[in-house]
Short mmCIF file of C-alpha atoms in Angstrom, two decimals:
data_model
loop_
_atom_site.label_atom_id
_atom_site.label_comp_id
_atom_site.label_asym_id
_atom_site.label_seq_id
_atom_site.Cartn_x
_atom_site.Cartn_y
_atom_site.Cartn_z
CA MET K 7 -25.47 1.01 -5.30
CA LYS K 8 -22.87 -0.94 -7.12
CA THR K 9 -21.07 2.11 -7.52
CA ARG K 10 -20.35 2.52 -3.99
CA PRO K 11 -17.07 0.50 -3.48
CA LEU K 12 -15.66 2.13 -6.58
CA ILE K 13 -16.53 5.48 -4.84
CA LEU K 14 -14.50 4.03 -1.47
CA LEU K 15 -11.49 2.87 -3.70
CA SER K 16 -11.28 6.51 -5.36
CA LEU K 17 -11.33 8.12 -1.80
CA LEU K 18 -8.61 5.87 -1.04
CA THR K 19 -6.68 6.52 -3.80
CA ALA K 20 -7.22 10.59 -3.62
CA ALA K 21 -6.28 10.43 0.11
CA ALA K 22 -3.08 8.74 -0.23
CA SER K 23 -0.26 10.95 0.44
CA ALA K 24 2.99 11.57 -2.05
CA ALA K 25 5.27 9.23 -2.96
CA PRO K 26 7.92 7.81 -1.04
CA VAL K 27 11.26 9.94 -0.78
CA SER K 28 14.73 7.98 -0.58
CA LEU K 29 16.73 8.99 2.26
CA PHE K 30 20.17 7.46 1.23
CA ASP K 31 21.78 7.85 -2.23
CA GLY K 32 23.45 4.82 -1.94
CA SER K 33 27.24 6.42 -2.38
CA SER K 34 27.09 9.08 0.51
CA LEU K 35 25.85 10.10 4.01
CA GLU K 36 24.39 13.23 2.48
CA GLY K 37 21.31 14.07 4.77
CA TRP K 38 22.86 11.96 7.83
CA GLN K 39 24.70 13.18 10.80
CA ILE K 40 27.51 11.89 13.13
CA ARG K 41 28.41 12.98 16.00
CA PRO K 42 31.95 14.29 16.21
CA GLY K 43 34.51 11.84 17.00
CA GLU K 44 32.51 8.72 16.02
CA GLU K 45 33.13 9.10 12.20
CA LYS K 46 35.21 5.78 12.72
CA TRP K 47 32.13 3.67 13.33
CA TRP K 48 30.42 4.78 10.19
CA LYS K 49 30.90 4.35 6.26
CA VAL K 50 29.22 3.72 3.12
CA GLN K 51 30.01 0.39 1.69
CA ASP K 52 28.71 -1.47 -1.37
CA GLY K 53 25.65 0.84 -1.36
CA MET K 54 24.91 0.46 1.95
CA ILE K 55 25.27 2.46 5.47
CA VAL K 56 27.54 0.53 7.49
CA GLY K 57 28.08 0.76 11.37
CA GLY K 58 30.25 -0.87 13.89
CA SER K 59 33.41 -3.24 13.33
CA LEU K 60 34.20 -7.18 13.15
CA GLU K 61 37.74 -6.48 14.48
CA GLU K 62 37.24 -3.78 17.35
CA GLN K 63 34.60 -3.59 19.98
CA VAL K 64 32.33 -0.58 19.74
CA PRO K 65 32.70 0.93 23.16
CA PHE K 66 29.24 2.85 23.49
CA ASN K 67 26.38 3.43 21.67
CA THR K 68 26.74 5.39 18.60
CA PHE K 69 23.98 6.67 16.30
CA ILE K 70 23.72 8.22 12.56
CA SER K 71 20.94 10.38 12.45
CA SER K 72 18.57 12.23 9.85
CA ALA K 73 19.76 15.87 9.55
CA ARG K 74 15.94 16.83 10.07
CA PRO K 75 12.98 15.87 12.17
CA TYR K 76 9.84 13.95 11.07
CA ALA K 77 6.56 13.58 12.83
CA ASN K 78 3.91 11.64 10.99
CA PHE K 79 5.26 9.05 8.27
CA GLU K 80 5.68 5.79 6.85
CA LEU K 81 9.41 4.59 6.82
CA THR K 82 10.81 1.39 4.98
CA TYR K 83 14.29 0.18 5.11
CA ARG K 84 16.18 -3.23 5.00
CA LEU K 85 18.43 -3.93 7.81
CA ARG K 86 21.06 -6.93 8.30
CA LEU K 87 23.24 -7.42 11.30
CA VAL K 88 26.65 -9.19 10.47
CA LYS K 89 27.49 -11.69 13.25
CA GLY K 90 30.82 -10.91 15.25
CA GLU K 91 31.11 -11.42 18.98
CA GLY K 92 29.63 -9.86 22.27
CA PHE K 93 26.38 -8.26 22.65
CA MET K 94 25.15 -7.49 18.95
CA ASN K 95 22.31 -5.12 18.72
CA SER K 96 20.73 -2.63 16.64
CA GLY K 97 17.86 -0.22 16.38
CA MET K 98 15.94 2.51 14.50
CA GLN K 99 15.34 5.67 16.20
CA ILE K 100 12.27 7.30 15.40
CA ARG K 101 10.88 10.77 16.76
CA SER K 102 13.81 11.18 18.77
CA GLN K 103 16.62 13.79 19.90
CA ARG K 104 20.38 14.05 20.34
CA SER K 105 21.43 14.09 23.93
CA GLU K 106 23.68 16.97 24.66
CA LYS K 107 25.90 15.25 26.94
CA ASP K 108 26.86 11.99 25.42
CA SER K 109 26.54 9.93 22.20
CA GLU K 110 22.52 8.78 23.22
CA MET K 111 19.64 9.59 21.16
CA ILE K 112 16.67 9.88 23.33
CA GLY K 113 13.34 8.60 22.06
CA TYR K 114 11.54 5.61 20.59
CA GLN K 115 13.59 2.84 19.04
CA VAL K 116 12.27 0.07 16.72
CA ASP K 117 14.77 -2.70 17.79
CA ALA K 118 16.82 -5.20 15.85
CA GLY K 119 18.84 -8.32 17.00
CA SER K 120 18.24 -11.79 18.41
CA GLY K 121 15.42 -11.48 21.04
CA PHE K 122 14.63 -8.09 20.44
CA TRP K 123 13.18 -7.95 16.82
CA GLY K 124 10.53 -5.51 16.50
CA ASP K 125 10.41 -4.46 19.88
CA LEU K 126 9.39 -0.94 20.56
CA TYR K 127 11.87 0.59 23.09
CA ASP K 128 12.30 4.05 24.94
CA GLU K 129 16.02 4.89 24.71
CA SER K 130 17.30 6.93 27.48
CA ARG K 131 14.18 8.24 28.30
CA ARG K 132 11.98 5.65 30.24
CA ASN K 133 14.64 2.82 29.52
CA THR K 134 12.15 0.34 28.84
CA ALA K 135 10.26 -1.83 26.04
CA LEU K 136 7.08 -0.10 25.82
CA ALA K 137 5.89 -3.00 23.47
CA LYS K 138 7.16 -6.26 22.74
CA GLY K 139 7.44 -7.95 19.07
CA THR K 140 4.53 -10.26 18.73
CA ALA K 141 5.96 -12.36 15.90
CA PRO K 142 9.61 -13.45 17.07
CA ASP K 143 9.70 -15.64 13.81
CA ALA K 144 9.02 -12.71 11.47
CA ALA K 145 12.65 -11.69 11.16
CA LYS K 146 15.67 -13.89 10.70
CA ASP K 147 19.05 -13.33 12.62
CA TRP K 148 21.86 -12.55 10.25
CA GLU K 149 19.86 -12.14 7.51
CA TRP K 150 18.06 -9.18 5.44
CA ASN K 151 14.93 -8.10 7.17
CA GLU K 152 12.47 -5.49 5.86
CA TYR K 153 11.26 -3.05 8.48
CA ARG K 154 8.08 -1.02 7.70
CA VAL K 155 7.44 1.69 10.51
CA LEU K 156 4.15 3.78 10.50
CA CYS K 157 3.75 6.60 13.06
CA GLU K 158 0.40 8.55 13.09
CA GLY K 159 -0.36 10.65 15.99
CA PRO K 160 0.37 8.57 19.23
CA ARG K 161 0.21 5.29 17.37
CA VAL K 162 3.29 3.55 16.50
CA ARG K 163 2.81 0.34 14.33
CA THR K 164 6.03 -1.72 13.23
CA TRP K 165 6.02 -4.36 10.50
CA ILE K 166 9.12 -7.06 9.79
CA ASN K 167 9.13 -8.94 6.51
CA GLY K 168 5.16 -8.00 6.01
CA THR K 169 4.24 -9.12 9.43
CA LEU K 170 2.97 -6.79 12.08
CA VAL K 171 5.00 -7.02 15.34
CA THR K 172 4.24 -4.25 17.40
CA ASP K 173 1.17 -1.68 17.94
CA TYR K 174 1.79 0.99 20.41
CA THR K 175 -0.33 4.02 21.37
CA GLU K 176 1.20 6.70 23.52
CA LYS K 177 -0.57 7.75 26.44
CA ASP K 178 1.74 10.32 27.90
CA ASN K 179 1.06 13.59 26.22
CA SER K 180 4.28 15.16 27.22
CA ILE K 181 6.06 12.83 25.07
CA PRO K 182 7.30 14.47 21.80
CA GLN K 183 5.41 13.31 18.82
CA THR K 184 8.28 14.62 16.42
CA GLY K 185 11.89 14.07 16.04
CA HIS K 186 14.98 12.62 14.25
CA LEU K 187 15.62 9.25 12.79
CA GLY K 188 18.67 7.45 13.75
CA LEU K 189 20.47 4.23 13.01
CA GLN K 190 22.27 2.60 16.20
CA THR K 191 25.20 0.42 16.47
CA HIS K 192 24.93 -0.78 20.23
CA GLY K 193 28.03 -0.75 22.18
CA GLY K 194 29.65 -3.87 23.83
CA GLY K 195 30.26 -6.09 20.75
CA LYS K 196 31.86 -6.49 17.49
CA LEU K 197 29.32 -6.40 14.82
CA LEU K 198 28.54 -4.71 11.66
CA VAL K 199 24.75 -3.12 11.20
CA GLN K 200 23.96 -2.53 7.28
CA MET K 201 21.19 -0.80 6.35
CA LYS K 202 19.86 0.28 2.73
CA ASP K 203 16.56 1.00 0.60
CA ILE K 204 15.59 3.65 3.14
CA SER K 205 12.62 5.72 2.20
CA ILE K 206 9.95 7.83 3.93
CA ASN K 207 6.63 8.79 3.22
CA GLU K 208 5.45 11.90 5.16
CA LEU K 209 1.89 11.85 6.20
CA ALA K 210 -0.55 14.84 6.97
CA SER K 211 -0.71 15.72 10.61
CA SER K 212 -3.27 13.11 12.64
CA ASP K 213 -6.33 15.23 14.23
CA GLY K 214 -8.30 12.46 16.39
CA SER K 215 -10.91 15.46 17.00
CA ARG K 216 -12.13 15.58 13.77
CA THR K 217 -15.82 14.45 13.18
CA PRO K 218 -16.62 12.06 10.42
CA GLU K 219 -18.22 14.91 8.21
CA ALA K 220 -15.22 17.22 8.60
CA GLN K 221 -13.11 14.07 7.54
CA ARG K 222 -15.32 13.63 4.67
CA ALA K 223 -15.22 17.20 3.71
CA SER K 224 -11.46 17.14 3.54
CA PHE K 225 -11.24 14.58 0.89
CA VAL K 226 -9.61 15.79 -2.60
CA LEU K 227 -11.86 14.04 -5.19
CA PRO K 228 -11.39 13.63 -8.88
CA LYS K 229 -13.89 15.40 -10.95
CA GLY K 230 -17.45 13.96 -11.33
CA TYR K 231 -16.93 12.21 -8.10
CA THR K 232 -18.69 12.69 -4.87
CA ALA K 233 -18.21 11.42 -1.18
CA GLU K 234 -21.11 10.03 0.97
CA LEU K 235 -20.77 9.35 4.81
CA VAL K 236 -22.66 6.12 5.06
CA ALA K 237 -21.42 5.09 8.68
CA SER K 238 -19.24 6.17 11.47
CA GLU K 239 -17.93 4.92 14.77
CA GLU K 240 -20.45 7.57 16.32
CA GLN K 241 -23.29 5.33 14.94
CA GLY K 242 -22.19 2.50 16.42
CA VAL K 243 -20.11 0.95 13.48
CA GLY K 244 -16.79 0.31 15.80
CA LYS K 245 -13.34 -0.27 13.89
CA PRO K 246 -14.71 -1.51 10.66
CA ILE K 247 -12.27 -3.38 8.57
CA THR K 248 -14.31 -4.24 5.54
CA VAL K 249 -17.61 -2.74 4.13
CA ALA K 250 -19.60 -4.19 1.07
CA TRP K 251 -23.04 -3.81 -0.19
CA ASP K 252 -25.44 -6.74 -0.98
CA ARG K 253 -27.76 -6.69 -4.21
CA HIS K 254 -30.49 -5.08 -1.95
CA GLY K 255 -28.22 -1.93 -1.04
CA ARG K 256 -27.66 -3.19 2.55
CA MET K 257 -24.16 -2.57 3.94
CA TRP K 258 -22.21 -5.28 5.63
CA THR K 259 -18.66 -4.75 7.73
CA THR K 260 -16.90 -6.88 9.63
CA THR K 261 -15.32 -4.96 12.84
CA ALA K 262 -12.24 -5.24 15.04
CA LEU K 263 -14.48 -5.49 18.00
CA GLU K 264 -15.20 -8.99 17.05
CA TYR K 265 -11.87 -10.23 17.90
CA PRO K 266 -11.56 -10.74 21.69
CA VAL K 267 -8.28 -8.92 21.76
CA ASP K 268 -6.77 -5.91 19.89
CA ALA K 269 -3.03 -6.20 18.59
CA ASN K 270 -2.12 -4.55 22.03
CA GLU K 271 -3.75 -7.99 23.67
CA ASN K 272 -6.10 -5.94 25.39
CA GLU K 273 -9.68 -6.43 25.36
CA ALA K 274 -11.41 -5.25 22.37
#
């Protein structure tokens, strides 16, 4: 029975996706797109993508977007706002589209800026914060902050400096679950937006309809290993967090259902 934790560990390793891919080479904007007429607001400087200006007010929201769309992924990047004056805000668009009529992007935005760090905003669509950041002290104004964004099917989670700040699940099936990335410099202020260390790890498509047995059968295992289904939510083990076996071979687990509320502050 003591081999089971090792088997679980091997499953996690085997199921992991490929290594992250860098989205910025540090010296050019290859792989990124700027709307014609907005080139003055974007540049590469000292190994960073830089948007905005400290000398001139940015007149409207401007974005630099990825050349290709992404669906399910883990995105990491470092972001800093350089203080100027006026309204100073930024954010990273995910699963978004370029507007055909103006400079906007349409879709989810992982917000950045004092009072907005980590909020998930629906830019130019529902125009509201879909989820407010739950850890306002995780980010530091005017300093480098490390973001991690995990998109899996309808679920979007964000971390800032290692702290989970947003956990949102989309309920509207009409909302696209794929689209472009896009760094925003918000209009109405003088500021610089700096971004570096940008990488993405694309994940397999989420399929919530698969049975536990179907998921088990999909694992690619090293030679000599087998996967055994020992429990599933269908068997009443709800939202397991940790799994361990005692010396008698009995399985013990801590589940998220033991918490009074989940990460969205809904009753568990």
